């Protein structure tokens, strides 16, 4: 079995994997980082979004061996200690979740949207950028509101609260 080494949430990790092991399986089953969810097994829902070398990817469509040597950020690595990241806090304050199953993927996607599009996001842009993320509980109104609020909060310049940006 091939061995993979990567940095996950700032910590070096190593594991033996079958060549067909998906990154989401490695994160959940080997590393026990269960915040990354599997929602559809078809790369359609976005519940499995993580960042690999700073870019959002659907970890259900990437092999663990493809992440060998990479920096991986999961939802577990976004907060700083007990302090929520501004995007997480915005989801909490704006009720951007119901059951919560899609929330980790939504937040990871939101962080990538801010990285690519900036801190001033309109509703149309957010909705368009969320095209690859599905929520079966909400009408997306509070998710969109949360992402806009989180993006603005990230622009405030407080470096301790932007560790994952």
mmCIF file of C-alpha atoms in Angstrom:
data_model
loop_
_atom_site.group_PDB
_atom_site.id
_atom_site.type_symbol
_atom_site.label_atom_id
_atom_site.label_comp_id
_atom_site.label_asym_id
_atom_site.label_seq_id
_atom_site.Cartn_x
_atom_site.Cartn_y
_atom_site.Cartn_z
ATOM 1 C CA UNK A 1 0.000 0.000 0.000
ATOM 2 C CA UNK A 2 1.271 3.468 -0.788
ATOM 3 C CA UNK A 3 2.086 5.806 2.082
ATOM 4 C CA UNK A 4 0.870 9.394 2.032
ATOM 5 C CA UNK A 5 2.230 12.322 3.974
ATOM 6 C CA UNK A 6 0.533 15.685 4.176
ATOM 7 C CA UNK A 7 -0.065 18.525 6.562
ATOM 8 C CA UNK A 8 -3.633 18.578 7.853
ATOM 9 C CA UNK A 9 -4.778 21.586 9.857
ATOM 10 C CA UNK A 10 -1.159 22.552 10.446
ATOM 11 C CA UNK A 11 -0.033 19.130 11.685
ATOM 12 C CA UNK A 12 2.074 16.645 9.705
ATOM 13 C CA UNK A 13 0.292 13.321 9.178
ATOM 14 C CA UNK A 14 1.231 10.083 7.481
ATOM 15 C CA UNK A 15 -0.713 6.962 6.659
ATOM 16 C CA UNK A 16 -0.781 3.876 4.516
ATOM 17 C CA UNK A 17 -3.683 3.909 2.066
ATOM 18 C CA UNK A 18 -4.980 1.781 -0.736
ATOM 19 C CA UNK A 19 -4.417 3.547 -4.030
ATOM 20 C CA UNK A 20 -8.208 3.941 -4.444
ATOM 21 C CA UNK A 21 -8.737 5.621 -1.035
ATOM 22 C CA UNK A 22 -10.480 8.951 -1.392
ATOM 23 C CA UNK A 23 -9.207 11.971 0.512
ATOM 24 C CA UNK A 24 -12.522 12.196 2.390
ATOM 25 C CA UNK A 25 -12.080 8.578 3.543
ATOM 26 C CA UNK A 26 -8.525 9.250 4.704
ATOM 27 C CA UNK A 27 -9.648 12.317 6.649
ATOM 28 C CA UNK A 28 -12.685 10.666 8.232
ATOM 29 C CA UNK A 29 -11.583 7.070 8.723
ATOM 30 C CA UNK A 30 -7.827 7.297 9.226
ATOM 31 C CA UNK A 31 -7.488 10.710 10.880
ATOM 32 C CA UNK A 32 -10.950 10.684 12.520
ATOM 33 C CA UNK A 33 -11.677 14.213 11.307
ATOM 34 C CA UNK A 34 -15.398 13.692 10.851
ATOM 35 C CA UNK A 35 -16.431 17.298 10.207
ATOM 36 C CA UNK A 36 -15.928 16.679 6.490
ATOM 37 C CA UNK A 37 -19.109 14.910 5.398
ATOM 38 C CA UNK A 38 -20.053 12.558 2.583
ATOM 39 C CA UNK A 39 -23.466 13.538 1.339
ATOM 40 C CA UNK A 40 -23.902 12.168 -2.150
ATOM 41 C CA UNK A 41 -20.963 10.020 -3.303
ATOM 42 C CA UNK A 42 -21.221 11.766 -6.673
ATOM 43 C CA UNK A 43 -19.343 15.044 -6.122
ATOM 44 C CA UNK A 44 -22.580 17.025 -6.413
ATOM 45 C CA UNK A 45 -23.446 18.240 -2.904
ATOM 46 C CA UNK A 46 -20.307 19.946 -1.553
ATOM 47 C CA UNK A 47 -20.582 18.497 1.968
ATOM 48 C CA UNK A 48 -17.023 17.181 1.570
ATOM 49 C CA UNK A 49 -15.287 20.474 0.651
ATOM 50 C CA UNK A 50 -11.826 20.976 2.144
ATOM 51 C CA UNK A 51 -8.932 23.189 1.076
ATOM 52 C CA UNK A 52 -5.909 21.591 -0.559
ATOM 53 C CA UNK A 53 -2.973 23.959 -0.939
ATOM 54 C CA UNK A 54 -5.355 26.858 -0.356
ATOM 55 C CA UNK A 55 -7.985 25.886 -2.927
ATOM 56 C CA UNK A 56 -11.422 24.417 -2.213
ATOM 57 C CA UNK A 57 -11.818 20.859 -3.506
ATOM 58 C CA UNK A 58 -14.446 18.189 -3.118
ATOM 59 C CA UNK A 59 -12.566 15.568 -1.151
ATOM 60 C CA UNK A 60 -14.888 12.803 -2.369
ATOM 61 C CA UNK A 61 -13.489 13.258 -5.876
ATOM 62 C CA UNK A 62 -9.794 13.366 -4.970
ATOM 63 C CA UNK A 63 -7.623 10.401 -4.104
ATOM 64 C CA UNK A 64 -5.614 10.588 -0.886
ATOM 65 C CA UNK A 65 -2.449 9.888 -2.889
ATOM 66 C CA UNK A 66 -3.156 13.032 -4.938
ATOM 67 C CA UNK A 67 -2.861 15.049 -1.713
ATOM 68 C CA UNK A 68 0.549 13.583 -0.877
ATOM 69 C CA UNK A 69 2.787 16.472 0.186
ATOM 70 C CA UNK A 70 -0.121 18.941 0.267
ATOM 71 C CA UNK A 71 -1.430 21.324 2.911
ATOM 72 C CA UNK A 72 -5.008 20.322 3.754
ATOM 73 C CA UNK A 73 -7.416 22.434 5.778
ATOM 74 C CA UNK A 74 -10.634 20.914 7.104
ATOM 75 C CA UNK A 75 -13.446 22.512 9.087
ATOM 76 C CA UNK A 76 -11.717 21.323 12.274
ATOM 77 C CA UNK A 77 -8.757 23.585 11.491
ATOM 78 C CA UNK A 78 -10.677 26.788 10.801
ATOM 79 C CA UNK A 79 -11.265 28.031 14.362
ATOM 80 C CA UNK A 80 -8.439 29.326 16.529
ATOM 81 C CA UNK A 81 -8.703 27.351 19.752
ATOM 82 C CA UNK A 82 -12.126 28.050 21.229
ATOM 83 C CA UNK A 83 -12.583 31.172 19.089
ATOM 84 C CA UNK A 84 -14.693 30.636 16.004
ATOM 85 C CA UNK A 85 -13.430 31.959 12.688
ATOM 86 C CA UNK A 86 -15.438 35.031 11.577
ATOM 87 C CA UNK A 87 -17.190 32.941 8.914
ATOM 88 C CA UNK A 88 -18.192 30.309 11.461
ATOM 89 C CA UNK A 89 -19.399 33.035 13.814
ATOM 90 C CA UNK A 90 -21.420 34.618 10.998
ATOM 91 C CA UNK A 91 -23.164 31.283 10.337
ATOM 92 C CA UNK A 92 -23.955 31.043 14.055
ATOM 93 C CA UNK A 93 -25.219 34.616 14.357
ATOM 94 C CA UNK A 94 -27.260 34.556 11.140
ATOM 95 C CA UNK A 95 -28.775 31.092 11.588
ATOM 96 C CA UNK A 96 -27.049 29.842 8.441
ATOM 97 C CA UNK A 97 -27.820 26.222 9.224
ATOM 98 C CA UNK A 98 -30.668 23.961 10.155
ATOM 99 C CA UNK A 99 -29.618 20.330 10.477
ATOM 100 C CA UNK A 100 -25.957 21.324 10.031
ATOM 101 C CA UNK A 101 -24.955 18.503 7.709
ATOM 102 C CA UNK A 102 -23.976 20.778 4.815
ATOM 103 C CA UNK A 103 -22.547 23.517 7.030
ATOM 104 C CA UNK A 104 -18.869 22.449 7.074
ATOM 105 C CA UNK A 105 -18.795 22.291 3.281
ATOM 106 C CA UNK A 106 -20.665 25.594 3.014
ATOM 107 C CA UNK A 107 -18.171 27.299 5.327
ATOM 108 C CA UNK A 108 -15.144 25.874 3.502
ATOM 109 C CA UNK A 109 -16.655 26.968 0.185
ATOM 110 C CA UNK A 110 -17.447 30.400 1.640
ATOM 111 C CA UNK A 111 -13.818 30.871 2.698
ATOM 112 C CA UNK A 112 -12.741 30.027 -0.836
ATOM 113 C CA UNK A 113 -15.287 32.468 -2.295
ATOM 114 C CA UNK A 114 -13.847 35.255 -0.138
ATOM 115 C CA UNK A 115 -10.310 34.305 -1.174
ATOM 116 C CA UNK A 116 -11.242 34.506 -4.847
ATOM 117 C CA UNK A 117 -13.912 37.246 -4.923
ATOM 118 C CA UNK A 118 -13.063 39.536 -2.002
ATOM 119 C CA UNK A 119 -14.880 40.752 1.074
ATOM 120 C CA UNK A 120 -17.723 42.690 -0.545
ATOM 121 C CA UNK A 121 -20.036 40.031 -1.929
ATOM 122 C CA UNK A 122 -23.526 40.566 -3.288
ATOM 123 C CA UNK A 123 -26.283 37.973 -3.028
ATOM 124 C CA UNK A 124 -26.132 37.096 -6.721
ATOM 125 C CA UNK A 125 -22.399 36.342 -6.577
ATOM 126 C CA UNK A 126 -22.754 34.237 -3.441
ATOM 127 C CA UNK A 127 -25.645 32.218 -4.880
ATOM 128 C CA UNK A 128 -23.780 31.670 -8.129
ATOM 129 C CA UNK A 129 -20.630 30.563 -6.298
ATOM 130 C CA UNK A 130 -22.615 28.128 -4.122
ATOM 131 C CA UNK A 131 -23.804 26.258 -7.196
ATOM 132 C CA UNK A 132 -21.822 23.149 -6.191
ATOM 133 C CA UNK A 133 -23.143 23.045 -2.617
ATOM 134 C CA UNK A 134 -26.558 21.660 -1.753
ATOM 135 C CA UNK A 135 -28.655 22.226 1.345
ATOM 136 C CA UNK A 136 -31.781 20.154 1.623
ATOM 137 C CA UNK A 137 -33.178 22.044 4.636
ATOM 138 C CA UNK A 138 -33.089 25.746 3.824
ATOM 139 C CA UNK A 139 -33.967 28.139 1.053
ATOM 140 C CA UNK A 140 -30.365 29.425 1.230
ATOM 141 C CA UNK A 141 -31.443 32.894 2.420
ATOM 142 C CA UNK A 142 -29.647 32.664 5.765
ATOM 143 C CA UNK A 143 -26.652 30.881 4.224
ATOM 144 C CA UNK A 144 -26.201 33.739 1.751
ATOM 145 C CA UNK A 145 -26.692 36.275 4.551
ATOM 146 C CA UNK A 146 -24.103 34.420 6.682
ATOM 147 C CA UNK A 147 -21.497 34.362 3.925
ATOM 148 C CA UNK A 148 -21.906 38.089 3.234
ATOM 149 C CA UNK A 149 -21.610 38.871 6.957
ATOM 150 C CA UNK A 150 -18.632 36.538 7.367
ATOM 151 C CA UNK A 151 -16.843 38.100 4.410
ATOM 152 C CA UNK A 152 -17.301 41.567 5.889
ATOM 153 C CA UNK A 153 -16.110 40.365 9.316
ATOM 154 C CA UNK A 154 -13.014 38.818 7.728
ATOM 155 C CA UNK A 155 -12.179 42.222 6.248
ATOM 156 C CA UNK A 156 -12.016 43.770 9.717
ATOM 157 C CA UNK A 157 -8.302 42.948 9.904
ATOM 158 C CA UNK A 158 -8.193 41.024 13.199
ATOM 159 C CA UNK A 159 -5.413 38.519 12.337
ATOM 160 C CA UNK A 160 -6.093 36.231 15.317
ATOM 161 C CA UNK A 161 -9.615 35.590 14.020
ATOM 162 C CA UNK A 162 -8.507 35.052 10.423
ATOM 163 C CA UNK A 163 -6.142 32.124 10.953
ATOM 164 C CA UNK A 164 -7.756 30.062 8.226
ATOM 165 C CA UNK A 165 -8.181 32.835 5.660
#
